[in-house]
């Protein structure tokens, strides 16, 4: 991979990371409702989900996405539905918590799978890796060692 391509990709990734999307909104909502300490499984799942999208884009999912556009639209809307579900749960959650008391903790596995669902269903990440990555980097020339 040419260093210029890598620099352009890094700059585009920086700009994309600076514009919050559904994943960041869900993460902030979790931090506000659960506290900072309890969101590490959610954050880990977000990082792994980013890696999955990157790997799939590098290994040719862009062609599959163009062929099976409807499937990717369905995945996007499943992600939207999940975010709406999270918003509804937060909106209707009881507010009788005592001062200084945090709401009950979700299991790390539940937080991890919630983070994975939000990240894999995030249309911004999907479009970044499936549309922008192949135009910046020649995916045919990418190998494990660079």
mmCIF file of C-alpha atoms in Angstrom:
data_model
loop_
_atom_site.group_PDB
_atom_site.id
_atom_site.type_symbol
_atom_site.label_atom_id
_atom_site.label_comp_id
_atom_site.label_asym_id
_atom_site.label_seq_id
_atom_site.Cartn_x
_atom_site.Cartn_y
_atom_site.Cartn_z
ATOM 1 C CA UNK A 1 0.000 0.000 0.000
ATOM 2 C CA UNK A 2 1.354 3.412 -0.903
ATOM 3 C CA UNK A 3 1.990 5.777 2.067
ATOM 4 C CA UNK A 4 -0.116 8.486 0.431
ATOM 5 C CA UNK A 5 -3.110 6.129 0.279
ATOM 6 C CA UNK A 6 -2.625 5.249 3.929
ATOM 7 C CA UNK A 7 -2.457 8.936 4.874
ATOM 8 C CA UNK A 8 -5.643 9.727 2.924
ATOM 9 C CA UNK A 9 -7.409 6.764 4.547
ATOM 10 C CA UNK A 10 -6.248 7.863 8.023
ATOM 11 C CA UNK A 11 -7.486 11.419 7.401
ATOM 12 C CA UNK A 12 -10.869 10.154 6.176
ATOM 13 C CA UNK A 13 -11.140 7.855 9.202
ATOM 14 C CA UNK A 14 -10.296 10.770 11.512
ATOM 15 C CA UNK A 15 -13.047 12.913 9.955
ATOM 16 C CA UNK A 16 -15.535 10.027 10.137
ATOM 17 C CA UNK A 17 -14.670 9.387 13.783
ATOM 18 C CA UNK A 18 -15.197 13.069 14.528
ATOM 19 C CA UNK A 19 -18.777 13.006 13.287
ATOM 20 C CA UNK A 20 -20.806 11.094 15.846
ATOM 21 C CA UNK A 21 -23.199 8.478 14.583
ATOM 22 C CA UNK A 22 -25.481 5.873 16.148
ATOM 23 C CA UNK A 23 -22.618 3.988 17.825
ATOM 24 C CA UNK A 24 -21.327 7.058 19.634
ATOM 25 C CA UNK A 25 -24.868 8.106 20.569
ATOM 26 C CA UNK A 26 -25.504 4.649 22.039
ATOM 27 C CA UNK A 27 -22.162 4.740 23.880
ATOM 28 C CA UNK A 28 -22.889 8.169 25.371
ATOM 29 C CA UNK A 29 -26.375 7.024 26.402
ATOM 30 C CA UNK A 30 -24.846 3.973 28.108
ATOM 31 C CA UNK A 31 -22.283 6.118 29.936
ATOM 32 C CA UNK A 32 -24.988 8.511 31.129
ATOM 33 C CA UNK A 33 -27.338 5.745 32.266
ATOM 34 C CA UNK A 34 -24.862 3.115 33.506
ATOM 35 C CA UNK A 35 -21.692 5.011 34.357
ATOM 36 C CA UNK A 36 -18.306 4.986 32.681
ATOM 37 C CA UNK A 37 -16.974 1.831 34.325
ATOM 38 C CA UNK A 38 -19.725 -0.456 33.038
ATOM 39 C CA UNK A 39 -19.443 0.307 29.318
ATOM 40 C CA UNK A 40 -16.108 -1.362 28.555
ATOM 41 C CA UNK A 41 -17.731 -4.498 27.031
ATOM 42 C CA UNK A 42 -19.872 -2.215 24.844
ATOM 43 C CA UNK A 43 -16.778 -0.256 23.763
ATOM 44 C CA UNK A 44 -14.822 -3.465 23.108
ATOM 45 C CA UNK A 45 -17.640 -4.703 20.875
ATOM 46 C CA UNK A 46 -17.579 -1.408 18.974
ATOM 47 C CA UNK A 47 -13.848 -1.829 18.292
ATOM 48 C CA UNK A 48 -14.287 -5.456 17.234
ATOM 49 C CA UNK A 49 -17.228 -4.478 15.004
ATOM 50 C CA UNK A 50 -15.055 -1.832 13.316
ATOM 51 C CA UNK A 51 -12.429 -4.518 12.720
ATOM 52 C CA UNK A 52 -15.054 -6.836 11.256
ATOM 53 C CA UNK A 53 -16.253 -4.170 8.805
ATOM 54 C CA UNK A 54 -12.674 -3.367 7.812
ATOM 55 C CA UNK A 55 -11.851 -7.055 7.298
ATOM 56 C CA UNK A 56 -14.997 -7.671 5.282
ATOM 57 C CA UNK A 57 -14.294 -4.655 3.068
ATOM 58 C CA UNK A 58 -10.715 -5.732 2.470
ATOM 59 C CA UNK A 59 -11.746 -9.282 1.623
ATOM 60 C CA UNK A 60 -14.291 -8.287 -0.981
ATOM 61 C CA UNK A 61 -17.561 -7.570 0.762
ATOM 62 C CA UNK A 62 -17.943 -4.415 -1.317
ATOM 63 C CA UNK A 63 -18.825 -6.590 -4.316
ATOM 64 C CA UNK A 64 -21.250 -8.626 -2.213
ATOM 65 C CA UNK A 65 -22.810 -5.423 -0.849
ATOM 66 C CA UNK A 66 -23.400 -4.138 -4.345
ATOM 67 C CA UNK A 67 -24.896 -7.476 -5.381
ATOM 68 C CA UNK A 68 -27.052 -7.922 -2.264
ATOM 69 C CA UNK A 69 -27.951 -4.301 -1.614
ATOM 70 C CA UNK A 70 -31.301 -5.256 -0.083
ATOM 71 C CA UNK A 71 -29.624 -7.391 2.599
ATOM 72 C CA UNK A 72 -27.478 -4.457 3.663
ATOM 73 C CA UNK A 73 -30.486 -2.157 3.766
ATOM 74 C CA UNK A 74 -32.198 -4.704 6.027
ATOM 75 C CA UNK A 75 -29.127 -4.823 8.318
ATOM 76 C CA UNK A 76 -29.147 -1.025 8.476
ATOM 77 C CA UNK A 77 -32.817 -0.900 9.464
ATOM 78 C CA UNK A 78 -32.352 -3.648 12.046
ATOM 79 C CA UNK A 79 -29.682 -1.410 13.577
ATOM 80 C CA UNK A 80 -32.102 1.530 13.497
ATOM 81 C CA UNK A 81 -34.790 -0.584 15.168
ATOM 82 C CA UNK A 82 -32.353 -1.641 17.881
ATOM 83 C CA UNK A 83 -31.378 1.978 18.553
ATOM 84 C CA UNK A 84 -35.066 2.908 18.736
ATOM 85 C CA UNK A 85 -35.590 0.035 21.193
ATOM 86 C CA UNK A 86 -32.700 1.303 23.345
ATOM 87 C CA UNK A 87 -34.147 4.819 23.270
ATOM 88 C CA UNK A 88 -37.586 3.516 24.279
ATOM 89 C CA UNK A 89 -36.121 1.474 27.132
ATOM 90 C CA UNK A 90 -34.226 4.517 28.427
ATOM 91 C CA UNK A 91 -37.243 6.801 28.022
ATOM 92 C CA UNK A 92 -39.576 4.459 29.913
ATOM 93 C CA UNK A 93 -37.062 3.366 32.560
ATOM 94 C CA UNK A 94 -38.057 4.142 36.135
ATOM 95 C CA UNK A 95 -36.458 7.256 37.579
ATOM 96 C CA UNK A 96 -36.782 6.370 41.243
ATOM 97 C CA UNK A 97 -33.044 5.824 41.742
ATOM 98 C CA UNK A 98 -31.754 7.218 44.998
ATOM 99 C CA UNK A 99 -29.151 9.943 44.980
ATOM 100 C CA UNK A 100 -25.684 8.534 44.384
ATOM 101 C CA UNK A 101 -27.080 5.151 43.335
ATOM 102 C CA UNK A 102 -26.470 3.913 39.811
ATOM 103 C CA UNK A 103 -29.069 1.825 37.954
ATOM 104 C CA UNK A 104 -28.621 -1.947 37.954
ATOM 105 C CA UNK A 105 -25.726 -3.257 35.942
ATOM 106 C CA UNK A 106 -26.225 -5.262 32.779
ATOM 107 C CA UNK A 107 -24.088 -8.333 32.321
ATOM 108 C CA UNK A 108 -20.849 -7.810 30.369
ATOM 109 C CA UNK A 109 -22.097 -10.268 27.734
ATOM 110 C CA UNK A 110 -25.325 -8.300 27.252
ATOM 111 C CA UNK A 111 -23.371 -5.048 26.907
ATOM 112 C CA UNK A 112 -20.955 -6.694 24.459
ATOM 113 C CA UNK A 113 -23.713 -8.035 22.207
ATOM 114 C CA UNK A 114 -25.549 -4.700 22.346
ATOM 115 C CA UNK A 115 -22.378 -2.916 21.230
ATOM 116 C CA UNK A 116 -21.813 -5.448 18.470
ATOM 117 C CA UNK A 117 -25.396 -5.085 17.198
ATOM 118 C CA UNK A 118 -25.162 -1.297 17.137
ATOM 119 C CA UNK A 119 -21.762 -1.288 15.420
ATOM 120 C CA UNK A 120 -22.552 -3.911 12.788
ATOM 121 C CA UNK A 121 -25.866 -2.196 12.036
ATOM 122 C CA UNK A 122 -24.363 1.296 11.915
ATOM 123 C CA UNK A 123 -24.899 2.676 8.397
ATOM 124 C CA UNK A 124 -22.076 5.209 8.768
ATOM 125 C CA UNK A 125 -19.456 2.533 9.421
ATOM 126 C CA UNK A 126 -20.932 0.310 6.739
ATOM 127 C CA UNK A 127 -20.801 3.063 4.125
ATOM 128 C CA UNK A 128 -17.323 4.181 5.167
ATOM 129 C CA UNK A 129 -15.744 0.770 4.776
ATOM 130 C CA UNK A 130 -17.809 -0.469 1.853
ATOM 131 C CA UNK A 131 -17.902 2.690 -0.250
ATOM 132 C CA UNK A 132 -14.950 4.867 0.692
ATOM 133 C CA UNK A 133 -12.273 2.273 1.456
ATOM 134 C CA UNK A 134 -12.190 0.672 -2.022
ATOM 135 C CA UNK A 135 -11.867 4.102 -3.654
ATOM 136 C CA UNK A 136 -8.914 5.152 -1.480
ATOM 137 C CA UNK A 137 -6.993 1.889 -1.212
ATOM 138 C CA UNK A 138 -6.403 -0.686 -3.939
ATOM 139 C CA UNK A 139 -7.824 -3.656 -2.042
ATOM 140 C CA UNK A 140 -6.331 -6.135 -4.511
ATOM 141 C CA UNK A 141 -2.841 -5.076 -3.463
ATOM 142 C CA UNK A 142 -3.451 -5.308 0.300
ATOM 143 C CA UNK A 143 -1.840 -8.232 2.079
ATOM 144 C CA UNK A 144 -1.466 -9.287 5.703
ATOM 145 C CA UNK A 145 2.031 -7.790 5.894
ATOM 146 C CA UNK A 146 1.029 -4.512 4.245
#
